């Protein structure tokens, strides 16, 4: 639809709040919701972890997301240029520009390993369809997974395919590429997830899953689980790397930021919980599968279940298509801030900007590919290349940028700036938001960051 674009001065905006909501939800909903959330919930004992996670979304995720969208819409440029403009306007120190930079770098780092894991999901689609897992036991699916990870050529092929898919959409631009893609992908994802839920309800142990996810057992909760929940609330909402800020730049001026952010956070949380309720009933119905299996939960455990159930292979195929779609719309947002910046400031066209950054992330991803085979013995402080990338981004870089954003918007930026963007939100919204952003977010995020840094030093030394 050509009317999806309204040209305001030099910057395009999406013509409706729904395109923004779908784009932001597309970014937020990804491997974080469908792969990571279920397995870290399993590792951290279930209900109590889910509760802490929900509190983190509400108290940290939502306020920081409002701040990011507000900055993006205010600047109407790439995150790097937006930060530069806002600091210049207010006569602030250039240090704050690092918010934009850190984001571009974090995005490329995340994309580098994200595309490898999304490649696993891609690899499983034809295998499901071909019946590889028909009647397979846990030992066989484990063998399949290990064989896949040991084969760098295959990993590379699937990672490259996923990267091409990402670059192709971004190359088509914000309106035709991103706008159209999310409008097709997001509803499809919801339909597939609903189908999965129905399947899990009919063939799995739904009651056991509900009890596991929603009955908090606080004895299972450790300090580390709380930190993990906190870190994950940033990752899952795509905060702290400029993705949401970049999308905020395309948001129509008269749209309510508060309501929109609440909708996105709600949808993201809904998908994570739906994914949990689609996966755990199957896990609990199969005694050989353990909820705390870790990152393999999805790739080793579930195929056993799919292979054993009537119609399971078809549903399994659907499931891995669903994961691919979710990862795809997130990957798009990981690369967009850097692309927008290269176009604005370095005179690249969208195509070359996109190819260049895609290439960098792809090349970096080779480290992750190799960390599962040739380099698996090569670790730094217990981290493989992949582990280090994951830790560096989700436990250090995202919280660091999130912290900077909370301090910058809460304490440094002239209050009029935020106030004028948020004045349509009702009289109680602004003071409440500002208070949380000033007094709750910095100390809470600061603790996650400090423990993350401490862990890094402890591991390296
Ligand atoms: N939010 C995405 C997920 O849950 C990951 C992501 C992080 C995407 C940061 C963009 C920016 O999978």
Coordinates of C-alpha atoms and ligand atoms in Angstrom, one line a residue:
X1 CA 0.0 0.0 0.0
X2 CA 1.6 3.2 -1.1
X3 CA -0.4 5.2 1.5
X4 CA 1.8 3.5 4.2
X5 CA 4.1 6.4 3.8
X6 CA 3.6 10.0 4.9
X7 CA 6.5 12.3 4.0
X8 CA 7.1 14.7 6.8
X9 CA 9.9 17.0 5.9
X10 CA 12.8 14.8 5.0
X11 CA 11.9 11.7 7.1
X12 CA 9.3 9.1 6.2
X13 CA 6.9 8.0 8.9
X14 CA 4.6 5.0 9.0
X15 CA 1.0 6.2 8.5
X16 CA -0.5 4.3 11.3
X17 CA 0.2 3.4 14.8
X18 CA -0.4 -0.2 14.0
X19 CA 2.6 -0.4 11.6
X20 CA 4.8 0.9 14.4
X21 CA 3.2 -1.6 16.8
X22 CA 3.8 -4.5 14.5
X23 CA 7.3 -3.4 13.6
X24 CA 8.2 -3.0 17.3
X25 CA 6.5 -6.2 18.2
X26 CA 8.3 -7.9 15.3
X27 CA 11.6 -6.7 16.8
X28 CA 10.7 -7.6 20.3
X29 CA 9.3 -11.1 19.6
X30 CA 12.1 -13.3 18.6
X31 CA 14.4 -16.1 19.7
X32 CA 14.3 -14.4 23.0
X33 CA 10.7 -15.3 23.5
X34 CA 10.4 -18.7 21.9
X35 CA 13.8 -20.2 22.4
X36 CA 15.4 -18.4 25.4
X37 CA 12.5 -17.6 27.6
X38 CA 11.3 -21.2 27.9
X39 CA 14.7 -22.6 28.6
X40 CA 15.8 -20.0 31.1
X41 CA 12.5 -20.4 32.8
X42 CA 13.1 -24.1 32.9
X43 CA 16.6 -23.6 34.3
X44 CA 15.4 -21.2 37.0
X45 CA 12.6 -23.2 38.4
X46 CA 9.4 -21.8 36.7
X47 CA 6.7 -19.7 38.4
X48 CA 8.8 -17.5 40.7
X49 CA 11.2 -16.7 37.8
X50 CA 8.2 -15.8 35.6
X51 CA 6.9 -13.5 38.2
X52 CA 10.2 -11.6 38.6
X53 CA 10.4 -11.4 34.9
X54 CA 7.0 -9.8 34.7
X55 CA 7.9 -7.3 37.4
X56 CA 11.1 -6.4 35.4
X57 CA 9.1 -5.8 32.2
X58 CA 6.8 -3.5 34.1
X59 CA 9.3 -1.6 36.2
X60 CA 12.3 -1.4 33.9
X61 CA 11.4 -2.5 30.4
X62 CA 8.4 -0.3 29.8
X63 CA 9.8 2.9 31.2
X64 CA 13.1 2.5 29.2
X65 CA 11.1 1.6 26.1
X66 CA 9.1 4.8 26.5
X67 CA 12.3 6.7 26.8
X68 CA 13.8 5.1 23.7
X69 CA 10.7 5.7 21.5
X70 CA 10.5 9.2 22.7
X71 CA 14.2 9.9 21.8
X72 CA 13.7 8.3 18.4
X73 CA 10.6 10.3 17.5
X74 CA 12.1 13.5 18.8
X75 CA 15.3 13.0 16.7
X76 CA 13.6 11.5 13.6
X77 CA 17.0 10.2 12.4
X78 CA 19.2 7.1 13.1
X79 CA 20.0 6.6 16.8
X80 CA 23.5 7.9 16.3
X81 CA 22.4 11.1 14.6
X82 CA 19.5 11.5 17.0
X83 CA 21.7 11.4 20.0
X84 CA 24.1 13.8 18.4
X85 CA 21.3 16.3 17.6
X86 CA 19.7 16.1 21.1
X87 CA 23.0 16.6 22.9
X88 CA 24.0 19.5 20.6
X89 CA 20.6 21.2 21.0
X90 CA 20.8 21.0 24.8
X91 CA 24.5 21.8 24.9
X92 CA 25.4 18.5 26.6
X93 CA 28.6 16.6 26.6
X94 CA 29.4 14.5 23.5
X95 CA 29.8 11.5 25.8
X96 CA 26.1 10.8 25.5
X97 CA 26.5 10.1 21.8
X98 CA 27.9 6.8 22.8
X99 CA 24.3 5.6 23.4
X100 CA 23.9 5.6 19.6
X101 CA 27.3 4.0 18.9
X102 CA 27.0 1.3 21.4
X103 CA 23.7 0.4 19.9
X104 CA 25.0 0.0 16.4
X105 CA 27.9 -2.2 17.6
X106 CA 25.7 -4.2 19.9
X107 CA 23.2 -4.8 17.1
X108 CA 25.9 -6.2 14.8
X109 CA 27.3 -8.4 17.6
X110 CA 23.8 -9.8 18.4
X111 CA 23.0 -10.3 14.8
X112 CA 26.2 -12.3 14.3
X113 CA 25.1 -15.1 16.6
X114 CA 21.4 -14.6 16.3
X115 CA 21.7 -15.6 12.6
X116 CA 23.5 -18.8 13.5
X117 CA 20.8 -19.9 15.9
X118 CA 18.1 -18.8 13.6
X119 CA 20.0 -21.0 11.0
X120 CA 19.4 -24.0 13.3
X121 CA 15.7 -23.4 13.2
X122 CA 15.9 -23.1 9.4
X123 CA 17.8 -26.4 9.2
X124 CA 15.1 -28.1 11.2
X125 CA 12.3 -27.2 8.9
X126 CA 13.2 -29.6 6.0
X127 CA 14.2 -32.3 8.5
X128 CA 10.8 -32.2 10.1
X129 CA 9.1 -32.3 6.8
X130 CA 11.3 -35.2 5.6
X131 CA 10.4 -37.3 8.7
X132 CA 13.9 -37.5 10.2
X133 CA 12.4 -37.4 13.7
X134 CA 9.7 -39.9 13.1
X135 CA 9.7 -42.0 16.2
X136 CA 13.1 -40.7 17.3
X137 CA 14.2 -41.1 20.9
X138 CA 16.1 -38.5 22.9
X139 CA 19.4 -40.1 22.0
X140 CA 18.7 -39.8 18.3
X141 CA 17.6 -36.2 18.4
X142 CA 20.7 -35.4 20.5
X143 CA 22.8 -37.1 17.9
X144 CA 21.1 -35.2 15.1
X145 CA 21.7 -31.9 16.9
X146 CA 25.3 -32.7 17.8
X147 CA 26.0 -33.7 14.2
X148 CA 24.5 -30.5 12.9
X149 CA 26.6 -28.4 15.3
X150 CA 29.7 -30.3 14.3
X151 CA 29.2 -29.6 10.6
X152 CA 30.5 -26.1 10.0
X153 CA 29.6 -26.2 6.4
X154 CA 26.0 -26.8 7.1
X155 CA 25.9 -24.3 9.9
X156 CA 27.5 -21.8 7.6
X157 CA 25.0 -22.5 4.8
X158 CA 22.0 -22.0 7.0
X159 CA 23.4 -18.9 8.7
X160 CA 24.2 -17.4 5.3
X161 CA 20.7 -18.1 4.1
X162 CA 19.2 -16.4 7.1
X163 CA 21.4 -13.4 6.7
X164 CA 20.4 -13.1 3.0
X165 CA 16.7 -13.2 4.1
X166 CA 17.4 -10.4 6.5
X167 CA 19.4 -8.2 4.2
X168 CA 16.8 -8.7 1.4
X169 CA 14.0 -7.2 3.5
X170 CA 16.1 -4.3 4.8
X171 CA 17.3 -3.5 1.3
X172 CA 13.7 -3.0 0.3
X173 CA 13.5 -0.1 2.7
X174 CA 11.5 1.0 5.6
X175 CA 8.1 1.2 4.0
X176 CA 8.1 -1.6 1.4
X177 CA 10.5 -3.8 3.2
X178 CA 9.9 -3.5 7.0
X179 CA 6.4 -2.2 6.8
X180 CA 5.0 -4.9 4.6
X181 CA 7.1 -7.7 6.1
X182 CA 5.8 -7.1 9.6
X183 CA 2.2 -6.8 8.5
X184 CA 2.4 -10.3 7.0
X185 CA 4.8 -12.0 9.4
X186 CA 3.3 -10.9 12.7
X187 CA -0.3 -12.1 12.2
X188 CA 1.1 -15.3 10.7
X189 CA 3.2 -15.9 13.8
X190 CA 0.2 -15.4 16.0
X191 CA -1.8 -17.9 14.1
X192 CA 0.9 -20.5 14.2
X193 CA 1.5 -20.0 17.9
X194 CA -2.2 -20.5 18.5
X195 CA -2.2 -23.7 16.5
X196 CA 0.7 -24.9 18.6
X197 CA -1.2 -24.1 21.8
X198 CA -4.2 -26.1 20.7
X199 CA -1.9 -29.0 19.8
X200 CA -0.1 -28.8 23.2
X201 CA -3.5 -28.6 24.9
X202 CA -4.7 -31.7 23.1
X203 CA -1.6 -33.8 23.3
X204 CA 0.5 -32.5 26.2
X205 CA 0.2 -32.2 29.9
X206 CA -1.4 -28.7 30.0
X207 CA -2.1 -28.7 33.7
X208 CA 1.4 -29.5 34.7
X209 CA 2.8 -26.8 32.5
X210 CA 0.4 -24.2 33.9
X211 CA 1.4 -25.2 37.4
X212 CA 5.1 -25.0 36.5
X213 CA 4.8 -21.5 34.9
X214 CA 2.2 -19.8 37.1
X215 CA 2.7 -21.3 40.6
X216 CA 5.6 -19.4 42.1
X217 CA 8.0 -21.5 44.2
X218 CA 10.3 -19.0 45.7
X219 CA 12.6 -21.6 47.1
X220 CA 13.7 -22.2 43.5
X221 CA 14.7 -18.5 43.0
X222 CA 18.3 -17.4 43.5
X223 CA 19.9 -14.0 43.2
X224 CA 21.3 -15.0 39.8
X225 CA 17.8 -15.9 38.6
X226 CA 16.7 -12.3 39.4
X227 CA 19.6 -10.9 37.4
X228 CA 18.9 -13.2 34.6
X229 CA 15.2 -12.1 34.5
X230 CA 16.3 -8.5 34.6
X231 CA 18.8 -8.9 31.7
X232 CA 16.3 -10.9 29.7
X233 CA 13.6 -8.2 30.0
X234 CA 15.9 -5.9 28.1
X235 CA 16.9 -8.4 25.5
X236 CA 13.3 -9.5 24.9
X237 CA 12.0 -6.0 24.4
X238 CA 14.9 -5.1 22.1
X239 CA 16.0 -2.3 24.4
X240 CA 19.4 -0.8 24.8
X241 CA 20.6 -1.1 21.2
X242 CA 18.8 1.6 19.3
X243 CA 16.3 -0.8 17.5
X244 CA 13.3 0.7 19.2
X245 CA 14.8 4.2 18.9
X246 CA 15.3 3.7 15.2
X247 CA 11.7 2.6 14.8
X248 CA 10.5 5.4 17.0
X249 CA 11.9 7.8 14.3
X250 CA 9.2 6.5 11.9
X251 CA 6.4 6.9 14.4
X252 CA 3.6 9.3 13.5
X253 CA 3.8 12.5 15.6
X254 CA 0.3 12.3 17.1
X255 CA 0.5 8.8 18.3
X256 CA 0.4 8.1 22.0
X257 CA 3.8 6.7 23.0
X258 CA 2.6 5.3 26.3
X259 CA -0.3 3.3 25.0
X260 CA 1.8 2.0 22.1
X261 CA 4.6 0.9 24.3
X262 CA 2.2 -0.9 26.6
X263 CA 0.7 -2.7 23.7
X264 CA 4.1 -3.8 22.4
X265 CA 5.2 -5.0 25.8
X266 CA 1.9 -6.8 26.4
X267 CA 2.2 -8.6 23.0
X268 CA 5.8 -9.5 23.7
X269 CA 5.0 -11.0 27.1
X270 CA 2.0 -12.7 25.7
X271 CA 4.1 -14.5 23.0
X272 CA 6.7 -15.6 25.6
X273 CA 4.0 -17.0 27.9
X274 CA 2.2 -18.6 24.9
X275 CA 5.5 -20.2 23.8
X276 CA 5.9 -21.5 27.3
X277 CA 2.4 -23.0 27.3
X278 CA 3.1 -24.5 23.9
X279 CA 6.4 -26.1 24.9
X280 CA 6.1 -27.2 28.5
X281 CA 2.9 -29.3 28.1
X282 CA 4.9 -31.4 25.6
X283 CA 8.0 -31.5 27.9
X284 CA 5.9 -32.7 30.9
X285 CA 4.1 -35.3 28.8
X286 CA 7.4 -36.9 28.0
X287 CA 9.3 -38.2 31.1
X288 CA 12.6 -38.4 29.2
X289 CA 12.6 -34.6 28.7
X290 CA 13.8 -32.3 31.4
X291 CA 12.5 -28.7 31.7
X292 CA 15.9 -27.5 32.7
X293 CA 17.7 -28.9 29.6
X294 CA 19.0 -25.5 28.7
X295 CA 19.5 -24.1 25.2
X296 CA 18.9 -27.5 23.7
X297 CA 15.3 -27.7 25.1
X298 CA 13.9 -26.6 21.8
X299 CA 16.2 -28.4 19.4
X300 CA 16.7 -31.7 21.2
X301 CA 13.7 -32.3 23.4
X302 CA 10.9 -31.0 21.3
X303 CA 11.6 -33.1 18.2
X304 CA 11.3 -36.2 20.3
X305 CA 7.8 -35.1 21.2
X306 CA 6.9 -34.1 17.7
X307 CA 8.2 -37.4 16.3
X308 CA 6.0 -39.4 18.8
X309 CA 2.7 -37.6 18.3
X310 CA 0.1 -38.0 15.6
X311 CA 0.5 -35.2 13.1
X312 CA 3.6 -34.2 15.1
X313 CA 5.9 -33.8 12.2
X314 CA 3.6 -31.3 10.5
X315 CA 3.2 -29.3 13.7
X316 CA 7.0 -29.5 14.3
X317 CA 7.6 -28.1 10.9
X318 CA 5.2 -25.3 11.6
X319 CA 6.9 -24.7 14.8
X320 CA 10.3 -24.2 13.3
X321 CA 8.9 -22.0 10.6
X322 CA 7.4 -19.9 13.4
X323 CA 10.7 -19.5 15.1
X324 CA 12.3 -18.5 11.9
X325 CA 9.7 -15.8 11.2
X326 CA 10.1 -14.5 14.7
X327 CA 13.9 -14.4 14.4
X328 CA 13.7 -12.8 11.0
X329 CA 11.6 -9.8 12.1
X330 CA 14.0 -9.3 15.0
X331 CA 17.1 -9.5 12.8
X332 CA 15.7 -6.8 10.6
X333 CA 15.7 -4.4 13.5
X334 CA 19.2 -5.4 14.6
X335 CA 20.7 -4.1 11.4
X336 CA 18.4 -1.1 10.7
X337 CA 20.0 1.4 13.1
X338 CA 23.4 1.0 11.5
X339 CA 21.9 1.1 8.0
X340 CA 20.0 4.3 8.8
X341 CA 23.2 5.9 10.0
X342 CA 25.4 4.9 7.0
X343 CA 22.7 6.3 4.7
X344 CA 22.4 9.6 6.5
X345 CA 26.0 10.3 7.4
X346 CA 28.2 8.4 5.1
X347 CA 26.4 8.8 1.8
X348 CA 25.7 5.1 1.3
X349 CA 22.6 4.0 -0.4
X350 CA 20.3 1.6 1.4
X351 CA 21.5 -1.3 -0.6
X352 CA 25.3 -0.9 -0.1
X353 CA 24.8 0.1 3.6
X354 CA 22.8 -3.0 4.2
X355 CA 25.2 -5.3 2.3
X356 CA 28.2 -3.9 4.1
X357 CA 26.7 -4.3 7.6
X358 CA 25.2 -7.7 6.8
X359 CA 28.7 -8.8 5.7
X360 CA 30.3 -7.6 8.9
X361 CA 27.7 -9.4 11.0
X362 CA 28.0 -12.5 8.8
X363 CA 31.8 -12.6 9.1
X364 CA 31.6 -12.1 12.9
X365 CA 29.1 -15.0 12.9
X366 CA 31.8 -17.3 11.6
X367 CA 33.2 -17.2 15.1
X368 CA 30.0 -18.5 16.5
X369 CA 29.7 -21.2 13.8
X370 CA 33.2 -22.4 14.7
X371 CA 32.7 -22.2 18.4
X372 CA 30.5 -25.3 18.1
X373 CA 33.1 -27.3 16.3
X374 CA 36.7 -26.4 15.4
X375 CA 37.0 -23.8 18.2
X376 CA 34.9 -25.5 20.8
X377 CA 38.0 -26.1 22.9
X378 CA 39.1 -22.6 22.6
X379 CA 37.7 -20.7 25.5
X380 CA 38.3 -17.5 27.3
X381 CA 37.4 -17.6 31.0
X382 CA 35.1 -20.5 30.3
X383 CA 33.4 -18.8 27.4
X384 CA 33.4 -20.0 23.9
X385 CA 33.2 -17.3 21.2
X386 CA 29.5 -17.7 21.1
X387 CA 29.2 -17.6 24.9
X388 CA 31.3 -14.5 25.1
X389 CA 29.3 -12.7 22.4
X390 CA 26.0 -13.6 24.2
X391 CA 27.3 -12.5 27.6
X392 CA 29.0 -9.4 26.2
X393 CA 25.8 -8.2 24.5
X394 CA 23.0 -9.2 26.8
X395 CA 24.7 -8.8 30.2
X396 CA 27.0 -5.9 29.5
X397 CA 26.2 -3.8 26.3
X398 CA 22.4 -3.8 26.5
X399 CA 22.2 -3.0 30.2
X400 CA 25.0 -0.4 29.8
X401 CA 23.1 1.5 27.0
X402 CA 19.8 1.0 28.9
X403 CA 21.4 2.6 32.0
X404 CA 22.8 5.5 29.9
X405 CA 19.3 6.0 28.4
X406 CA 17.6 6.1 31.8
X407 CA 20.1 8.6 33.2
X408 CA 20.2 10.7 30.1
X409 CA 16.5 11.0 29.8
X410 CA 15.7 11.0 33.5
X411 CA 18.4 13.4 34.7
X412 CA 20.3 15.1 31.9
X413 CA 18.0 15.9 29.0
X414 CA 16.0 19.1 29.6
X415 CA 12.6 18.0 30.9
X416 CA 10.7 20.0 28.3
X417 CA 11.9 17.7 25.6
X418 CA 10.4 14.6 27.0
X419 CA 7.4 16.4 28.3
X420 CA 6.5 17.8 24.9
X421 CA 6.6 14.4 23.3
X422 CA 4.6 12.8 26.1
X423 CA 2.1 15.5 26.8
X424 CA -0.8 13.6 25.2
X425 CA -0.5 10.8 27.7
X426 CA -2.7 12.1 30.5
X427 CA -1.6 14.1 33.5
X428 CA -0.5 11.2 35.7
X429 CA 1.6 9.3 33.2
X430 CA 4.5 11.7 32.9
X431 CA 5.4 12.2 36.6
X432 CA 5.0 8.5 37.3
X433 CA 7.2 7.5 34.3
X434 CA 9.8 10.1 35.2
X435 CA 10.0 9.0 38.8
X436 CA 10.5 5.3 37.9
X437 CA 13.0 6.2 35.2
X438 CA 15.0 8.3 37.7
X439 CA 14.9 6.3 40.9
X440 CA 14.1 2.7 40.0
X441 CA 15.8 2.0 36.7
X442 CA 19.4 3.3 37.2
X443 CA 20.1 1.4 40.5
X444 CA 18.4 -1.8 39.3
X445 CA 20.1 -1.8 35.9
X446 CA 23.3 -0.7 37.6
X447 CA 23.4 -3.8 39.7
X448 CA 22.9 -6.1 36.8
X449 CA 25.7 -4.4 35.0
X450 CA 28.1 -4.5 38.0
X451 CA 27.5 -8.2 38.6
X452 CA 28.0 -8.8 34.9
X453 CA 31.3 -7.0 34.9
X454 CA 32.3 -8.8 38.1
X455 CA 31.5 -12.1 36.5
X456 CA 33.6 -11.1 33.5
X457 CA 36.6 -10.3 35.5
X458 CA 36.2 -13.4 37.7
X459 CA 36.0 -15.5 34.6
X460 CA 38.9 -14.0 32.8
X461 CA 41.3 -13.7 35.7
Ligands
LIG1 N1 14.1 -8.9 21.2 C1 14.6 -9.9 20.4 C2 14.3 -11.3 20.9 O1 13.6 -11.4 21.9 C3 16.1 -9.8 20.3 C4 16.6 -8.4 20.0 C5 17.4 -7.8 20.9 C6 16.2 -7.8 18.8 C7 17.8 -6.5 20.7 C8 16.6 -6.5 18.6 C9 17.4 -5.8 19.5 O2 14.7 -12.3 20.3

